[in-house]
GROMACS .gro file of C-alpha atoms in nm:
model
  281
    1MET     CA    1   3.695  -0.360   7.366
    2LYS     CA    2   3.318  -0.380   7.322
    3SER     CA    3   3.324  -0.140   7.028
    4ALA     CA    4   3.590  -0.351   6.855
    5LEU     CA    5   3.382  -0.666   6.916
    6LYS     CA    6   3.069  -0.498   6.771
    7LEU     CA    7   3.264  -0.385   6.467
    8TRP     CA    8   3.396  -0.738   6.412
    9LEU     CA    9   3.049  -0.891   6.449
   10SER     CA   10   2.904  -0.639   6.204
   11PHE     CA   11   3.171  -0.730   5.952
   12LEU     CA   12   3.091  -1.102   5.991
   13VAL     CA   13   2.718  -1.034   5.937
   14LEU     CA   14   2.788  -0.834   5.622
   15LEU     CA   15   3.022  -1.101   5.490
   16THR     CA   16   2.770  -1.380   5.561
   17SER     CA   17   2.488  -1.184   5.398
   18TRP     CA   18   2.700  -1.121   5.088
   19CYS     CA   19   2.773  -1.493   5.055
   20ILE     CA   20   2.417  -1.612   5.121
   21LEU     CA   21   2.205  -1.358   4.931
   22PRO     CA   22   2.185  -1.393   4.551
   23GLN     CA   23   2.420  -1.160   4.371
   24MET     CA   24   2.298  -0.908   4.116
   25THR     CA   25   2.397  -1.017   3.767
   26HIS     CA   26   2.474  -0.763   3.502
   27ALA     CA   27   2.337  -0.806   3.152
   28GLN     CA   28   2.580  -0.970   2.916
   29LYS     CA   29   2.745  -0.743   2.665
   30VAL     CA   30   2.804  -0.880   2.319
   31PRO     CA   31   3.178  -0.938   2.266
   32THR     CA   32   3.353  -0.735   1.999
   33HIS     CA   33   3.712  -0.858   2.020
   34GLY     CA   34   3.899  -1.181   2.084
   35ASN     CA   35   3.982  -1.339   2.416
   36VAL     CA   36   4.198  -1.635   2.309
   37SER     CA   37   4.368  -1.448   2.024
   38PRO     CA   38   4.335  -1.107   1.853
   39HIS     CA   39   4.054  -1.221   1.622
   40ILE     CA   40   3.892  -1.518   1.800
   41TYR     CA   41   3.651  -1.512   2.093
   42GLN     CA   42   3.520  -1.835   2.246
   43ASP     CA   43   3.323  -1.869   2.567
   44ARG     CA   44   3.427  -2.234   2.607
   45ASP     CA   45   3.707  -2.468   2.502
   46PHE     CA   46   3.653  -2.504   2.130
   47PHE     CA   47   3.939  -2.452   1.885
   48SER     CA   48   4.270  -2.625   1.947
   49GLN     CA   49   4.579  -2.406   1.973
   50ASP     CA   50   4.695  -2.525   1.630
   51GLN     CA   51   4.361  -2.419   1.478
   52ILE     CA   52   4.381  -2.081   1.651
   53ASP     CA   53   4.736  -2.025   1.527
   54SER     CA   54   4.637  -2.119   1.172
   55LEU     CA   55   4.336  -1.885   1.171
   56GLU     CA   56   4.546  -1.600   1.307
   57LYS     CA   57   4.809  -1.660   1.036
   58GLN     CA   58   4.530  -1.635   0.778
   59ASN     CA   59   4.423  -1.305   0.935
   60ASP     CA   60   4.778  -1.173   0.912
   61GLU     CA   61   4.772  -1.242   0.538
   62LEU     CA   62   4.433  -1.071   0.506
   63ALA     CA   63   4.548  -0.767   0.703
   64ASN     CA   64   4.851  -0.731   0.474
   65SER     CA   65   4.643  -0.751   0.156
   66LYS     CA   66   4.550  -0.449  -0.055
   67GLN     CA   67   4.216  -0.389   0.120
   68HIS     CA   68   4.335  -0.500   0.468
   69GLN     CA   69   4.047  -0.739   0.539
   70ILE     CA   70   4.014  -0.928   0.869
   71THR     CA   71   3.781  -1.205   0.986
   72LYS     CA   72   3.670  -1.215   1.348
   73ILE     CA   73   3.532  -1.546   1.477
   74PHE     CA   74   3.299  -1.577   1.776
   75ILE     CA   75   3.199  -1.905   1.944
   76LEU     CA   76   2.907  -1.810   2.167
   77SER     CA   77   2.621  -1.935   2.377
   78PRO     CA   78   2.288  -1.758   2.312
   79ASN     CA   79   2.304  -1.559   2.638
   80LYS     CA   80   2.629  -1.398   2.525
   81MET     CA   81   2.447  -1.219   2.245
   82GLY     CA   82   2.363  -0.931   2.477
   83ALA     CA   83   2.047  -0.798   2.635
   84ASP     CA   84   1.946  -0.606   2.321
   85PHE     CA   85   1.957  -0.903   2.086
   86LYS     CA   86   1.645  -1.110   2.023
   87PHE     CA   87   1.655  -1.423   1.814
   88PRO     CA   88   1.394  -1.398   1.536
   89ALA     CA   89   1.094  -1.630   1.564
   90LYS     CA   90   1.211  -1.819   1.256
   91TYR     CA   91   1.578  -1.797   1.343
   92MET     CA   92   1.680  -2.111   1.156
   93ASP     CA   93   1.506  -1.995   0.839
   94ILE     CA   94   1.681  -1.660   0.798
   95ASN     CA   95   1.988  -1.612   0.582
   96ASP     CA   96   2.315  -1.755   0.710
   97PHE     CA   97   2.503  -1.459   0.563
   98ASN     CA   98   2.476  -1.081   0.528
   99ASP     CA   99   2.157  -1.051   0.731
  100PRO     CA  100   2.147  -0.785   1.007
  101GLU     CA  101   1.908  -1.002   1.209
  102ASN     CA  102   2.145  -1.296   1.241
  103PRO     CA  103   2.411  -1.308   1.518
  104ALA     CA  104   2.702  -1.228   1.284
  105GLY     CA  105   2.523  -0.924   1.142
  106TYR     CA  106   2.432  -0.802   1.489
  107ILE     CA  107   2.789  -0.833   1.618
  108GLN     CA  108   2.923  -0.665   1.305
  109GLU     CA  109   2.694  -0.366   1.365
  110THR     CA  110   2.804  -0.355   1.730
  111ILE     CA  111   3.171  -0.353   1.628
  112ILE     CA  112   3.109  -0.074   1.376
  113ALA     CA  113   2.918   0.135   1.631
  114LYS     CA  114   3.192   0.087   1.890
  115LYS     CA  115   3.480   0.168   1.656
  116SER     CA  116   3.296   0.472   1.521
  117THR     CA  117   3.309   0.645   1.861
  118ASP     CA  118   3.603   0.799   2.040
  119SER     CA  119   3.715   0.735   2.399
  120SER     CA  120   3.459   0.981   2.534
  121GLY     CA  121   3.175   0.812   2.343
  122GLY     CA  122   3.141   1.082   2.081
  123TYR     CA  123   3.056   0.978   1.726
  124LYS     CA  124   3.349   1.008   1.487
  125GLY     CA  125   3.129   1.045   1.182
  126LEU     CA  126   3.000   0.849   0.885
  127ARG     CA  127   3.343   0.814   0.726
  128ALA     CA  128   3.473   0.625   1.028
  129ALA     CA  129   3.175   0.387   1.020
  130GLN     CA  130   3.223   0.324   0.648
  131ALA     CA  131   3.594   0.257   0.699
  132VAL     CA  132   3.524  -0.008   0.963
  133ARG     CA  133   3.244  -0.162   0.759
  134LYS     CA  134   3.476  -0.191   0.460
  135TYR     CA  135   3.712  -0.447   0.617
  136GLU     CA  136   3.539  -0.611   0.916
  137ASN     CA  137   3.412  -0.965   0.848
  138VAL     CA  138   3.235  -1.156   1.124
  139LEU     CA  139   3.175  -1.530   1.157
  140VAL     CA  140   2.961  -1.653   1.447
  141PHE     CA  141   2.892  -2.010   1.557
  142ILE     CA  142   2.638  -2.091   1.830
  143PRO     CA  143   2.683  -2.459   1.924
  144GLU     CA  144   2.349  -2.483   2.108
  145LYS     CA  145   2.170  -2.401   1.782
  146ASN     CA  146   2.422  -2.569   1.548
  147SER     CA  147   2.411  -2.239   1.363
  148LEU     CA  148   2.686  -2.072   1.164
  149THR     CA  149   2.628  -1.717   1.039
  150PHE     CA  150   2.850  -1.477   0.848
  151ALA     CA  151   2.852  -1.103   0.782
  152ALA     CA  152   3.094  -0.990   0.511
  153SER     CA  153   3.259  -0.650   0.486
  154SER     CA  154   3.102  -0.398   0.251
  155PHE     CA  155   3.394  -0.439   0.010
  156THR     CA  156   3.337  -0.814  -0.033
  157SER     CA  157   2.967  -0.865   0.048
  158GLY     CA  158   2.866  -0.869  -0.318
  159ARG     CA  159   3.041  -1.202  -0.368
  160TYR     CA  160   2.813  -1.385  -0.124
  161ASP     CA  161   2.497  -1.545  -0.255
  162GLN     CA  162   2.322  -1.876  -0.184
  163LEU     CA  163   2.530  -2.066  -0.439
  164ASN     CA  164   2.859  -1.929  -0.310
  165TRP     CA  165   2.766  -1.993   0.054
  166LYS     CA  166   2.667  -2.352  -0.018
  167LYS     CA  167   3.001  -2.401  -0.191
  168LEU     CA  168   3.191  -2.263   0.109
  169THR     CA  169   3.002  -2.483   0.358
  170PHE     CA  170   2.970  -2.795   0.140
  171GLY     CA  171   3.095  -3.111   0.309
  172HIS     CA  172   3.149  -2.945   0.647
  173LYS     CA  173   2.814  -2.804   0.755
  174ARG     CA  174   2.701  -3.151   0.862
  175GLN     CA  175   2.991  -3.154   1.111
  176LEU     CA  176   2.826  -2.869   1.299
  177ASN     CA  177   2.561  -3.112   1.427
  178ASN     CA  178   2.806  -3.352   1.591
  179SER     CA  179   3.047  -3.347   1.886
  180SER     CA  180   3.235  -3.037   1.999
  181SER     CA  181   3.558  -3.151   1.831
  182SER     CA  182   3.369  -3.222   1.509
  183GLN     CA  183   3.205  -2.880   1.528
  184ALA     CA  184   3.544  -2.717   1.574
  185LYS     CA  185   3.681  -2.897   1.267
  186GLY     CA  186   3.378  -2.793   1.061
  187VAL     CA  187   3.393  -2.426   1.162
  188PHE     CA  188   3.771  -2.424   1.108
  189LYS     CA  189   3.741  -2.566   0.755
  190ILE     CA  190   3.463  -2.327   0.658
  191ALA     CA  191   3.648  -2.029   0.807
  192THR     CA  192   3.960  -2.128   0.611
  193ARG     CA  193   3.760  -2.138   0.287
  194ILE     CA  194   3.610  -1.798   0.365
  195ASN     CA  195   3.952  -1.650   0.437
  196LYS     CA  196   4.096  -1.785   0.111
  197GLN     CA  197   3.811  -1.626  -0.081
  198GLN     CA  198   3.845  -1.303   0.117
  199LEU     CA  199   4.216  -1.291   0.037
  200LYS     CA  200   4.143  -1.302  -0.337
  201LEU     CA  201   3.871  -1.040  -0.306
  202SER     CA  202   4.094  -0.818  -0.094
  203GLN     CA  203   4.346  -0.786  -0.379
  204ARG     CA  204   4.089  -0.607  -0.596
  205ASN     CA  205   4.085  -0.234  -0.656
  206LYS     CA  206   3.707  -0.201  -0.659
  207PRO     CA  207   3.435  -0.360  -0.442
  208VAL     CA  208   3.268  -0.674  -0.567
  209LYS     CA  209   2.944  -0.607  -0.751
  210ASN     CA  210   2.630  -0.712  -0.572
  211LYS     CA  211   2.559  -0.995  -0.817
  212ARG     CA  212   2.699  -1.146  -1.130
  213PRO     CA  213   2.519  -1.041  -1.451
  214TRP     CA  214   2.403  -1.390  -1.544
  215ILE     CA  215   2.249  -1.440  -1.199
  216ILE     CA  216   2.060  -1.111  -1.233
  217PHE     CA  217   1.940  -1.219  -1.580
  218LEU     CA  218   1.821  -1.559  -1.457
  219GLU     CA  219   1.640  -1.405  -1.162
  220LYS     CA  220   1.461  -1.151  -1.383
  221PHE     CA  221   1.374  -1.423  -1.635
  222ALA     CA  222   1.233  -1.651  -1.363
  223ILE     CA  223   1.026  -1.366  -1.215
  224ALA     CA  224   0.891  -1.269  -1.559
  225LEU     CA  225   0.807  -1.632  -1.638
  226LEU     CA  226   0.627  -1.676  -1.308
  227ALA     CA  227   0.432  -1.352  -1.351
  228THR     CA  228   0.317  -1.430  -1.706
  229SER     CA  229   0.248  -1.802  -1.665
  230PRO     CA  230  -0.126  -1.755  -1.580
  231LEU     CA  231  -0.174  -1.548  -1.898
  232MET     CA  232   0.012  -1.809  -2.102
  233ILE     CA  233  -0.210  -2.087  -1.967
  234ILE     CA  234  -0.527  -1.888  -2.046
  235TRP     CA  235  -0.401  -1.821  -2.402
  236VAL     CA  236  -0.323  -2.190  -2.462
  237VAL     CA  237  -0.668  -2.293  -2.338
  238LEU     CA  238  -0.843  -2.038  -2.558
  239ARG     CA  239  -0.628  -2.116  -2.860
  240PHE     CA  240  -0.624  -2.496  -2.851
  241GLY     CA  241  -0.884  -2.599  -2.596
  242ASP     CA  242  -1.173  -2.666  -2.843
  243ARG     CA  243  -0.965  -2.826  -3.116
  244SER     CA  244  -1.006  -3.200  -3.155
  245THR     CA  245  -0.697  -3.411  -3.119
  246GLY     CA  246  -0.840  -3.685  -3.349
  247ILE     CA  247  -0.808  -3.939  -3.065
  248PRO     CA  248  -1.141  -4.084  -2.943
  249ASP     CA  249  -1.222  -4.002  -2.583
  250PHE     CA  250  -1.384  -4.322  -2.458
  251GLY     CA  251  -1.480  -4.151  -2.136
  252SER     CA  252  -1.698  -3.893  -2.310
  253ASP     CA  253  -1.969  -3.931  -2.575
  254MET     CA  254  -1.892  -3.581  -2.705
  255GLY     CA  255  -1.529  -3.677  -2.739
  256TRP     CA  256  -1.630  -3.990  -2.936
  257TYR     CA  257  -1.852  -3.787  -3.163
  258GLY     CA  258  -1.629  -3.478  -3.197
  259GLY     CA  259  -1.309  -3.668  -3.261
  260TRP     CA  260  -1.455  -3.904  -3.518
  261SER     CA  261  -1.701  -3.682  -3.700
  262GLU     CA  262  -1.438  -3.414  -3.766
  263ARG     CA  263  -1.226  -3.659  -3.962
  264GLU     CA  264  -1.522  -3.826  -4.139
  265TYR     CA  265  -1.474  -4.151  -3.953
  266TYR     CA  266  -1.816  -4.149  -3.799
  267ASP     CA  267  -2.015  -4.254  -4.110
  268GLU     CA  268  -1.778  -4.534  -4.192
  269MET     CA  269  -1.772  -4.670  -3.839
  270ARG     CA  270  -2.152  -4.642  -3.819
  271ASP     CA  271  -2.184  -4.886  -4.109
  272ILE     CA  272  -1.942  -5.122  -3.937
  273HIS     CA  273  -2.140  -5.104  -3.616
  274ASP     CA  274  -2.470  -5.160  -3.802
  275ASP     CA  275  -2.332  -5.466  -3.982
  276TRP     CA  276  -2.209  -5.603  -3.651
  277HIS     CA  277  -2.554  -5.571  -3.496
  278ASP     CA  278  -2.717  -5.747  -3.796
  279ASP     CA  279  -2.491  -6.053  -3.762
  280PRO     CA  280  -2.679  -6.362  -3.641
  281TYR     CA  281  -2.568  -6.512  -3.315
   0.00000   0.00000   0.00000
């Protein structure tokens, strides 16, 4: 009887200690797959069911396209980014797209690393990583930072530049700064635009080139112009700096003399000035 009572009391002590003492928390692991649907993960109530269904229908169309693209969407708080992720010091200044240091790029790399290993953790090889990278697109929104980032698949990444990204987010990025429902509408609209573009790109036989030729030309021209502008300024100063414009500079005696004497105005105006001084008052 006493031994049973001691055992019961020991159990109560252990149970009380477990409830009172702080529990050990495990480091968050970055999510790599959906929890409300196959391609959508959200750590809070965010998208409506209609929005989720629409986004999943878009993913079905992408998966059935020639290049079998998919777009995974993650709605996360910063602490869900995992213990290994560190937000850059200038987080809001980095690229919103195709940057390995932004949340979308980090999750994309995590997905690729995970899918490139077998059940025992062994690496499947470079070909497996390239295959995953070819079709996995990742869109991440962090409401606390009002930040939307995107990492495109290797097959479609060449289509994304600053101009294209601004076009995709135009009119809806401002919604990301408002209420939760407004944020959901903004992310949904932008994701829909991305998926429509991805669907067109996924019908191609070859990957999109990194940049369009005219953009490359303009960038090279701008760089060349910027690099040579100091030399151009020096040449202009040396070539035209000492030449008189013929317009008197009333703020400089040398300008008065140089501008007038070169065009033989000085002698004539001297006579006029002398006559003026000889006039009686």
